[in-house]
Coordinates of C-alpha atoms in Angstrom, one line a residue:
X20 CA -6.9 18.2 90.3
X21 CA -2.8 18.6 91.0
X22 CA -1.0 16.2 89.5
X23 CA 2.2 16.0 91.5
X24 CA 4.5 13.2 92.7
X25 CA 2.5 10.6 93.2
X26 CA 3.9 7.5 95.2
X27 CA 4.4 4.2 94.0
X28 CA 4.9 0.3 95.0
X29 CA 7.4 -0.7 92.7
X30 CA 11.2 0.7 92.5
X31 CA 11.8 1.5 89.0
X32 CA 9.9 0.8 85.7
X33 CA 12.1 -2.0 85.2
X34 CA 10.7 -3.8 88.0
X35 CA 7.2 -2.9 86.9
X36 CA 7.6 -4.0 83.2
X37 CA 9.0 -7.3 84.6
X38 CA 6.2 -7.9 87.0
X39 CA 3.8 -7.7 84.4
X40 CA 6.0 -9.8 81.9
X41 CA 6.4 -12.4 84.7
X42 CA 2.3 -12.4 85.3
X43 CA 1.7 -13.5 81.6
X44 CA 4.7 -16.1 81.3
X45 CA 3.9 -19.2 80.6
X46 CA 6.3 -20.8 83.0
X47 CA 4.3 -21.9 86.1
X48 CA 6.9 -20.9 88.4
X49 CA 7.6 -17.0 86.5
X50 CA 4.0 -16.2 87.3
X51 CA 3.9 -17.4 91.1
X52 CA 7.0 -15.2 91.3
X53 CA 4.6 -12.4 89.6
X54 CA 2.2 -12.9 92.2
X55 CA 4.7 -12.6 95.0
X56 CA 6.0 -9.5 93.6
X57 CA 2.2 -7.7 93.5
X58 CA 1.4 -9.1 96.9
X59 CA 4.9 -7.4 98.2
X60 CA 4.0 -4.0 96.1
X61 CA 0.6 -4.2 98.0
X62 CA 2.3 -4.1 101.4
X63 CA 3.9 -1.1 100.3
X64 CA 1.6 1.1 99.0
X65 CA -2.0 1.1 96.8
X66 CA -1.6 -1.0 94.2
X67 CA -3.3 0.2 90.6
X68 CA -6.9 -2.0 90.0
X69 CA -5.5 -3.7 86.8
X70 CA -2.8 -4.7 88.5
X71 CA -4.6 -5.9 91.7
X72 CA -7.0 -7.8 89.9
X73 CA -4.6 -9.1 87.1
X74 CA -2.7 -10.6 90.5
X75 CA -5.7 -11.7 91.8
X76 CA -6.8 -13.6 88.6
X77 CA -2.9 -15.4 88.1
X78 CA -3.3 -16.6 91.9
X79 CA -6.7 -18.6 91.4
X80 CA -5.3 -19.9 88.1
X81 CA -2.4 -21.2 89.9
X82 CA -4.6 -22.5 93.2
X83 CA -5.2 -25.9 93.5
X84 CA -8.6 -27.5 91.4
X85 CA -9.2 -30.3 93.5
X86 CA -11.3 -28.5 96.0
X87 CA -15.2 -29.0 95.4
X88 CA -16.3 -27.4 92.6
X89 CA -18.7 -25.2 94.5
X90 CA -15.8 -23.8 96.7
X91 CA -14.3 -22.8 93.3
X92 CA -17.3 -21.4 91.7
X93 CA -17.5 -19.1 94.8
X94 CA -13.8 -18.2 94.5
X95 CA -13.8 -17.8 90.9
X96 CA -16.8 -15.8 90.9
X97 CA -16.1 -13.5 94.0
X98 CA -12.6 -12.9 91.8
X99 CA -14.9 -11.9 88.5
X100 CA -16.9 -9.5 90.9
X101 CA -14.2 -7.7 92.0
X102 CA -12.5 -7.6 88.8
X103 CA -15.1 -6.0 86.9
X104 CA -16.2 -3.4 90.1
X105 CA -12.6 -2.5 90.8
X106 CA -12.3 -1.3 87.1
X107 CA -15.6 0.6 86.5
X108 CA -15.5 2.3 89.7
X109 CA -12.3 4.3 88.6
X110 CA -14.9 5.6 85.7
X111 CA -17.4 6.7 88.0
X112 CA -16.8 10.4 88.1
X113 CA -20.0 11.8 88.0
X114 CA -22.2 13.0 91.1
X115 CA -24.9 10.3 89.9
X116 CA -24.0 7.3 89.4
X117 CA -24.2 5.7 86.4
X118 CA -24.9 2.1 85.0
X119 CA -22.5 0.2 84.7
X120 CA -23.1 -1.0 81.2
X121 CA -22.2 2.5 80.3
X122 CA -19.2 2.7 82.4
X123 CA -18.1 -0.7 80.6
X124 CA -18.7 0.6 77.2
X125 CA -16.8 3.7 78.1
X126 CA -13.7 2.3 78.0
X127 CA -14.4 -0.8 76.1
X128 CA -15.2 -3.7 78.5
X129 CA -17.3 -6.7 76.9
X130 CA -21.4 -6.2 78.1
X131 CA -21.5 -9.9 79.3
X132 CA -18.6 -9.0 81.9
X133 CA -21.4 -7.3 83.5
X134 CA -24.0 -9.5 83.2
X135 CA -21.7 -12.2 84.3
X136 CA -21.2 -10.3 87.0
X137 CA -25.2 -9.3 87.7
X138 CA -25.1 -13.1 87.9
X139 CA -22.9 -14.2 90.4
X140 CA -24.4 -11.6 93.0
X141 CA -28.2 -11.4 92.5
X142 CA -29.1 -15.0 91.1
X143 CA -27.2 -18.5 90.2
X144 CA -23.9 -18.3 90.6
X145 CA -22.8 -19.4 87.0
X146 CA -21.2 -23.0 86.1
X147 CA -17.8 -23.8 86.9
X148 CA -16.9 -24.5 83.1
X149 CA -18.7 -20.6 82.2
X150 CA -16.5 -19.2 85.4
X151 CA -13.3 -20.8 84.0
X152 CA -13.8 -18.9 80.6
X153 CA -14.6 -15.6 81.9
X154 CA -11.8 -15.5 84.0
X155 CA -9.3 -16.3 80.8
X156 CA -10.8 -13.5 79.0
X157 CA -10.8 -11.5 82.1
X158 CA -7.0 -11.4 81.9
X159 CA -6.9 -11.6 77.9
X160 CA -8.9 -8.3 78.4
X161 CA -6.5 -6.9 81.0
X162 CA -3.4 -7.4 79.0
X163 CA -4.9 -5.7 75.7
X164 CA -5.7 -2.8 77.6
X165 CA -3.7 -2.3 80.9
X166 CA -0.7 -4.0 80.4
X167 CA 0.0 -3.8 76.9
X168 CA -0.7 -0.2 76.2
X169 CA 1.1 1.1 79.7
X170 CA 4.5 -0.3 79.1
X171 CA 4.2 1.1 75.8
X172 CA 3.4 4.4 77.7
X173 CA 6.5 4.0 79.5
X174 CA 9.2 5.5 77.4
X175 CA 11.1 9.3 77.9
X176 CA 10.1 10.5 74.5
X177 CA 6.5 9.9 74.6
X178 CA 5.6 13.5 75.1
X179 CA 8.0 14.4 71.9
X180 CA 6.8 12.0 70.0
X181 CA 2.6 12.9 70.3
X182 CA 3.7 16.4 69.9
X183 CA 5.0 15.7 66.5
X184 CA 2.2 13.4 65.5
X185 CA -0.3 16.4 66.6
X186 CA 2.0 19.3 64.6
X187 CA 2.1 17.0 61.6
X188 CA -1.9 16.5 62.2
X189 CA -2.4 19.9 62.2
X190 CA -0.1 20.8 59.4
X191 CA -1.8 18.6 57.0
X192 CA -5.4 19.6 58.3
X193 CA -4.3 23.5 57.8
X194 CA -2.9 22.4 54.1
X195 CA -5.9 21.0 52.8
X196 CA -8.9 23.3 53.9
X197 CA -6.2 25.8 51.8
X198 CA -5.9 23.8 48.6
X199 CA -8.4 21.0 48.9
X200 CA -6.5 18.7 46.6
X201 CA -6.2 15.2 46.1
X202 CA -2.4 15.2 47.3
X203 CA -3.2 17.4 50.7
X204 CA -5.8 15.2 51.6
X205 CA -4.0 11.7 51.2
X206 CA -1.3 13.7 53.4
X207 CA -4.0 15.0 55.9
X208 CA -5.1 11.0 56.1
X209 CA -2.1 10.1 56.7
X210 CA -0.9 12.2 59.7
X211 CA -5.0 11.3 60.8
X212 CA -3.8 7.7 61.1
X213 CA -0.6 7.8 62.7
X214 CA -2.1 10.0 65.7
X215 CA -4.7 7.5 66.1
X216 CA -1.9 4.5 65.6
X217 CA 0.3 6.3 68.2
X218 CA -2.3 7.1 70.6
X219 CA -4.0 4.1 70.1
X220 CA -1.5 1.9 72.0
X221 CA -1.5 4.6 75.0
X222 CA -2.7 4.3 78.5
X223 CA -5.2 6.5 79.8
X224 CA -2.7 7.9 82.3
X225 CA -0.7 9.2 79.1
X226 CA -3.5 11.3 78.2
X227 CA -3.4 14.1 81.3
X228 CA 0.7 13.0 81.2
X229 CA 1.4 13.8 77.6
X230 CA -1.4 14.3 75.1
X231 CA -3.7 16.7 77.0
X232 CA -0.3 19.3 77.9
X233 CA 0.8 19.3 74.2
X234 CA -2.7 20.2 73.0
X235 CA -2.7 23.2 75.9
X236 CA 0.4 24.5 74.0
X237 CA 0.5 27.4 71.8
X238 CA -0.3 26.5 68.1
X239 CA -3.1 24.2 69.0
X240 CA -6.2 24.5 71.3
X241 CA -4.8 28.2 71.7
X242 CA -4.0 29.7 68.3
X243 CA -0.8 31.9 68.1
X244 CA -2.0 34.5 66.6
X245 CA -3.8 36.8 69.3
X246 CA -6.6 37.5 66.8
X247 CA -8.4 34.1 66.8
X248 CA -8.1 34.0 70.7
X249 CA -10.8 34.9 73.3
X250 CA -10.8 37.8 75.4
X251 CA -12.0 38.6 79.2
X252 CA -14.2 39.5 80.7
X253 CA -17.0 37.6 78.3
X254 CA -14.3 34.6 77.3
X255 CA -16.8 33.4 74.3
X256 CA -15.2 30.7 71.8
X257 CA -14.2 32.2 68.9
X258 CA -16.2 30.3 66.4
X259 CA -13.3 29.7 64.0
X260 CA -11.4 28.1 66.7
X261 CA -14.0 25.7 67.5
X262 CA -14.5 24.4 63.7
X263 CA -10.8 23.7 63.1
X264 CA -9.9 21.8 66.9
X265 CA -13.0 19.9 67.3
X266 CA -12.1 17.3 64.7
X267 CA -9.2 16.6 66.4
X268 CA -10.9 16.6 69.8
X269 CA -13.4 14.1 68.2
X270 CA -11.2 11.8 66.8
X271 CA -8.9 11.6 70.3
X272 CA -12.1 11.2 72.2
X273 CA -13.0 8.1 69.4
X274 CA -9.1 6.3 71.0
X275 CA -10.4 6.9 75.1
X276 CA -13.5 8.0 75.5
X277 CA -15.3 11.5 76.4
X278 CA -14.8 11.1 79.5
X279 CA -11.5 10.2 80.1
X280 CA -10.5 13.1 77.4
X281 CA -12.6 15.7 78.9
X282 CA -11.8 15.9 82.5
X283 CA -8.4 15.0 81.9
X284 CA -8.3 18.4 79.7
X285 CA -10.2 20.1 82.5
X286 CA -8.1 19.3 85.1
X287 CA -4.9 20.6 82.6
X288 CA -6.7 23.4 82.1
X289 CA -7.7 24.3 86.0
X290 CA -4.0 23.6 86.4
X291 CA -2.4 26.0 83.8
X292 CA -4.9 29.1 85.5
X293 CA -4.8 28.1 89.1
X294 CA -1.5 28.1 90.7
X295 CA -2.0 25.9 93.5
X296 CA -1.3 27.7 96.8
X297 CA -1.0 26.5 100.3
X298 CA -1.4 30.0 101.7
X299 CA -4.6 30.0 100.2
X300 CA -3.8 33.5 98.9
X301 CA -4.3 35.3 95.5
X302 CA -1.7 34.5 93.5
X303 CA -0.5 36.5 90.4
X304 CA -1.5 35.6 86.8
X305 CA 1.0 33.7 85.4
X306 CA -0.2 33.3 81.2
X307 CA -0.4 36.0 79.6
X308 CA -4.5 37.3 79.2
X309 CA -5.7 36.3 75.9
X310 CA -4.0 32.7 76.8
X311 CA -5.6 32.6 80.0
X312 CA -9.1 34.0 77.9
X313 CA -8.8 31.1 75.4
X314 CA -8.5 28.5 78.2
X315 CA -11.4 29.8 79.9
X316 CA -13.3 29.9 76.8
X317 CA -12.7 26.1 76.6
X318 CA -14.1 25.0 80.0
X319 CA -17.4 27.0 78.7
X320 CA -16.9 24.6 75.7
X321 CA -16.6 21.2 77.6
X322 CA -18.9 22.4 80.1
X323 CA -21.5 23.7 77.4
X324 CA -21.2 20.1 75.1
X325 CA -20.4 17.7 78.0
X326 CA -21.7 18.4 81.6
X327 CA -24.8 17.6 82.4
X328 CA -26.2 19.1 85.9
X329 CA -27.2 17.2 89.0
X330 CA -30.3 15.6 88.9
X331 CA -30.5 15.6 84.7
X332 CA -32.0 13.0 82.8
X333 CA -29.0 12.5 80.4
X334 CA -25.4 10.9 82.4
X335 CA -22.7 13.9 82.2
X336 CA -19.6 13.0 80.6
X337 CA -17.0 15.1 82.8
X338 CA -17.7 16.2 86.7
X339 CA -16.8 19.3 88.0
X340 CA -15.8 18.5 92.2
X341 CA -12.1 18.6 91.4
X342 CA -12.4 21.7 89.1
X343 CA -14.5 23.5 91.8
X344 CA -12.4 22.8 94.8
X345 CA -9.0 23.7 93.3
X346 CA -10.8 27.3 92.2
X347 CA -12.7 27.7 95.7
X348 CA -9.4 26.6 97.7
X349 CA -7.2 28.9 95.3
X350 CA -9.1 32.2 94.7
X351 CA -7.7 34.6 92.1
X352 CA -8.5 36.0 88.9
X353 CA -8.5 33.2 86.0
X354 CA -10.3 31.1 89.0
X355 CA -12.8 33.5 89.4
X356 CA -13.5 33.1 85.7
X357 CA -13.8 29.4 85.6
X358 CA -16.1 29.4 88.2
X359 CA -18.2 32.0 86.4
X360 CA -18.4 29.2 83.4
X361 CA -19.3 26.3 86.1
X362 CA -22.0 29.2 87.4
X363 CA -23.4 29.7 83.6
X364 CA -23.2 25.7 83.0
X365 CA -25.2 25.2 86.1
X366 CA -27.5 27.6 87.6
X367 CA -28.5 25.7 90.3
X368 CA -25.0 25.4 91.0
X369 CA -24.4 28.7 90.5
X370 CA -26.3 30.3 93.1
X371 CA -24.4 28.5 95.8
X372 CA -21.2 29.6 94.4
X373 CA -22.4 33.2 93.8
X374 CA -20.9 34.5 97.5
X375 CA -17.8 33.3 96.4
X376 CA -17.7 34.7 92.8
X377 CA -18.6 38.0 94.5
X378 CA -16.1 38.2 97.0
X379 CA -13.4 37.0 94.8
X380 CA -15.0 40.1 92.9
X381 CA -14.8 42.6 95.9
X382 CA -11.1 41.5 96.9
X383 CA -9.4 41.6 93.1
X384 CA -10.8 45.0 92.9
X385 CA -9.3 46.4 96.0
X386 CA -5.8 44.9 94.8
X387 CA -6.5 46.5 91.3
X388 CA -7.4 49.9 93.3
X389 CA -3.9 49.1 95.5
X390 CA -2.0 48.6 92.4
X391 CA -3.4 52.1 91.1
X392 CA -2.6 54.3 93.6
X393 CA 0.4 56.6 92.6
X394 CA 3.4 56.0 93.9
X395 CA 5.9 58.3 95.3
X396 CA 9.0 59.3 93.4
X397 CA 11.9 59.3 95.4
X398 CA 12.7 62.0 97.4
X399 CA 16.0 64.4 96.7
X400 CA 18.6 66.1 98.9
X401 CA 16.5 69.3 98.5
X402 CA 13.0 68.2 99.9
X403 CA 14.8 66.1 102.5
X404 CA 16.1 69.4 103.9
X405 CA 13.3 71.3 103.6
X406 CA 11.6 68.1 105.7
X407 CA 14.7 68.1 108.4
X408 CA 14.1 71.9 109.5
X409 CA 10.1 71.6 109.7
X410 CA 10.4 68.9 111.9
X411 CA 13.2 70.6 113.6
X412 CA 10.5 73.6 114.4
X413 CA 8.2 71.3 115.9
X414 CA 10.4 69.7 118.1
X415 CA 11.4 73.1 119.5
X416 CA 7.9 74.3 119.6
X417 CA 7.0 71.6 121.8
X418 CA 10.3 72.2 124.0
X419 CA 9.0 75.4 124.5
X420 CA 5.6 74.0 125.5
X421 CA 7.0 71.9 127.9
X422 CA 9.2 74.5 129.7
X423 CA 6.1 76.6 129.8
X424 CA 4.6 73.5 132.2
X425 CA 7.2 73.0 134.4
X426 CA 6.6 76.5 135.3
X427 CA 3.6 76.5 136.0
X428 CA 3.7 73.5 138.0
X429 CA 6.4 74.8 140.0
X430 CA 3.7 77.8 141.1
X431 CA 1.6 75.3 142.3
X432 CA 4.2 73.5 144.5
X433 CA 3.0 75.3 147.9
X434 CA -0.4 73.6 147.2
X435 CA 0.6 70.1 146.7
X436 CA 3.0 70.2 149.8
X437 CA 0.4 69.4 151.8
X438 CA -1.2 66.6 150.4
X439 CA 0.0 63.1 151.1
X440 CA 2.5 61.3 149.1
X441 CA 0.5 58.7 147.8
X442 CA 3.6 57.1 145.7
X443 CA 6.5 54.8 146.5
X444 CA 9.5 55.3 145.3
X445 CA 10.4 51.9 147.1
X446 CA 7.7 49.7 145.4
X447 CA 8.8 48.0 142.5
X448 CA 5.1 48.2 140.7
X449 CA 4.8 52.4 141.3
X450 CA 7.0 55.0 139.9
X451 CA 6.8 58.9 139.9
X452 CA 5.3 59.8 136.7
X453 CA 7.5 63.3 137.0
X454 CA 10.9 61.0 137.0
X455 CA 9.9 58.3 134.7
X456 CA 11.7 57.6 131.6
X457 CA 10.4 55.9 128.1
X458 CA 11.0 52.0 128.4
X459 CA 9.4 49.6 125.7
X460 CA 5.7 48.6 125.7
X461 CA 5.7 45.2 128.5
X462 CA 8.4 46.5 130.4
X463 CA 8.7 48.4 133.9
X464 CA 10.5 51.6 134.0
X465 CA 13.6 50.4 134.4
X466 CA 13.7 48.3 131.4
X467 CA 12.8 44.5 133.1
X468 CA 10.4 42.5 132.3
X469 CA 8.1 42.0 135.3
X470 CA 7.6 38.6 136.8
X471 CA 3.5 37.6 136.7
X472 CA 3.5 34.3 137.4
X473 CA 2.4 33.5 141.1
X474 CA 4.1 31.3 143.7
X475 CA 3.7 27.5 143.7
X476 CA 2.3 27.9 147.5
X477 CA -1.1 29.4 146.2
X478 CA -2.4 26.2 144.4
X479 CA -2.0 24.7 148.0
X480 CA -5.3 27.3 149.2
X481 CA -8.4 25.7 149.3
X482 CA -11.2 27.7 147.2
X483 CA -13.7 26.2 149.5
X484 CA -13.7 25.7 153.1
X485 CA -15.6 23.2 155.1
X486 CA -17.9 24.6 157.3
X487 CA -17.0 23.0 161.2

């Protein structure tokens, strides 16, 4: 669910905005050019669907027709397959899959595309004249919503822009639940229908770009005043904020879809509570708690009105992999919550994930306990002192006790005269204990480092002898 720096075929946006324009020209020769560019951009790296198939499409319509017509009913329905499975399996994010009728009216693909394409793989392939029309609107289709709406996604100020179309939208909706009057709500349907115009010609990439970060700021999905927000450990929805934001949910979900809307608000979400660590440590909270709360409390919403467990009867609108993984692989305290919510959505679910919720559990209490512990003020001149002479009288005391030894070893010198030396001074590996000085763990006495490896000439011994 990070959205970082993600790499790309073409140079600049120039180059991409002229692709596309050179794809749709109506010059023979601009879109052969277009073609060339895509098929270069595929070398390089993975090209986007609508722009692979948009390529794809251009090529055949630039091939030459006087090959049999059942060599270019193949090729023109091979094309239409790939097309329309290319685009709908971007939408399947669900751990069972769905149809894809519902995947194409998710994000408003004609029905007969899919029957079209049900077609040309289980029964008759279609005729050529049928094949030939489908593959017009194929890119009529891809231009009205890939091409159109993403170079229109393109520009610096798009994030500025949705932020004061949402501001205005919720200005006017604030004004007229106040004063219901006739002039409030012409104003309220006003700023209604320039958000929709404005997000209307965005790509779905804008949405977890622009639209979904704007909404995540304070003064909108979270309230700025502390009061209407949720609050750990229980993270319910405050009901008031869940009257006055689900109409605007509703209506961006009307411009792309639940589904697009609602993970792409998810995966916002996981990222503004889970730092994304590579140490796979517990990382500090970094909003502030009744934030944090209020986020939280909006996964249990999405989850609560739009996920559907494994094995359900009715499709879920929003899957929860990525959510779960960036959590599980980045364990902390607002990640411990959300997986909490995925646990209440999904008890089956849950119960696997319980270890996990527990530990996290175990681990941010002994850093809380840590944290608690008093710490030491600082030490002055005075207790240093004081310090200095008692350690001062143990050193001596322990002088003492050592003198004390040597004397009475020194009475017992007449009886160890006459045993055997059994050290030598002269061997490198064996050292009087009595003479030995303190050297650093790994080390002989004398400081070196000693020399384990063994000579070359032992891996020339046999391990096993013949027997004559």
């Amino acid at each position: 669910m990070s959205r970082g720096t993600r790499l790309v075929a073409w140079t600049s946006t120039a180059e991409y905005v002229a692709v596309g324009e050179l794809l749709y020209s109506e010059l023979p020769q601009d879109r052969h050019r277009g073609v060339l560019a895509v098929k270069a951009w595929r070398a390089r790296a993975r090209v986007p669907a609508a722009v692979d198939a948009t390529a794809t499409l251009v090529e055949l319509q630039l091939s030459d027709s006087t090959q049999p017509v059942s060599q270019q009913r193949l090729t023109l329905s091979m094309a239409l397959i790939r097309f329309v499975n290319s685009i709908l399996d971007l939408e399947q994010r669900t751990t069972v899959a769905q149809s894809m009728a519902v995947l194409a009216r998710r994000i408003g693909m004609p029905a007969w595309f899919v029957e079209l394409r049900h077609a040309c793989t289980h029964e008759q392939v279609p005729s050529l004249r049928v094949l030939r029309a489908a593959h017009a609107h194929a890119l009529v289709w891809l231009d009205e919503h890939y091409w159109r709406r993403q170079t229109r996604a393109l520009p610096e100020d798009t994030r500025d822009r949705v932020r004061a179309a949402v501001a205005e939208y919720v200005r006017a909706r604030d004004t007229v639940k106040a004063a219901a009057t006739k002039r409030n709500a012409s104003e309220f349907d006003a700023a209604k229908a320039a958000l929709v115009a404005l997000t209307g010609v965005l790509h779905s990439d804008a949405v977890g770009a622009h639209v979904v970060r704007v909404l995540l700021e304070p003064g909108v999905l979270v309230p700025t005043d502390k009061r209407m927000r949720a609050k750990f450990p229980e993270c319910t929805m405050p009901s008031q904020l869940a009257r006055q934001s689900t109409s605007l949910l509703r209506l961006l979900a009307d411009v792309w879809g639940e589904s697009v809307l609602y993970d792409e608000l998810l995966s916002a979400i996981c990222s503004a509570l889970v730092p994304q660590s590579s140490e796979g440590g517990f990382e500090p909270a970094t909003l502030g708690p009744s934030h944090a709360a209020t986020l939280v409390a909006w996964v249990r919403w999405i989850l609560d009105k739009h996920y559907q467990p494994a094995g359900s009867d009715t499709p879920s609108n929003v899957s929860v992999d990525d959510l779960l993984e960036t959590c599980l692989r980045n364990p902390g305290y607002y990640s411990r919550a959300v997986l909490k919510a995925v646990s209440d959505a999904d008890p089956a679910l849950g119960r696997d994930l319980r270890p996990f919720v527990d530990y996290m559990g175990k681990a941010l209490a002994a850093l809380a306990a840590a944290d608690a512990r008093p710490v030491r003020s600082t030490v002055d001149a005075e207790e240093m002192r004081k310090e200095e002479e008692l350690m001062q009288t143990r050193l001596d005391s322990m002088r003492g006790s050592a003198g004390s030894m040597d004397v009475d070893m020194g009475a017992d010198e007449s009886v160890e005269a006459d045993e055997p030396e059994t050290l030598q001074p002269d061997s490198r590996w064996a050292y009087d204990v009595r003479s030995g000085s303190p050297c650093p763990i790994g080390t002989l006495a004398d400081g070196c480092v000693p020399d384990l490896e063994l000579p070359l000439w032992i891996d020339d011994i046999p391990l096993f002898v013949a027997p004559a």
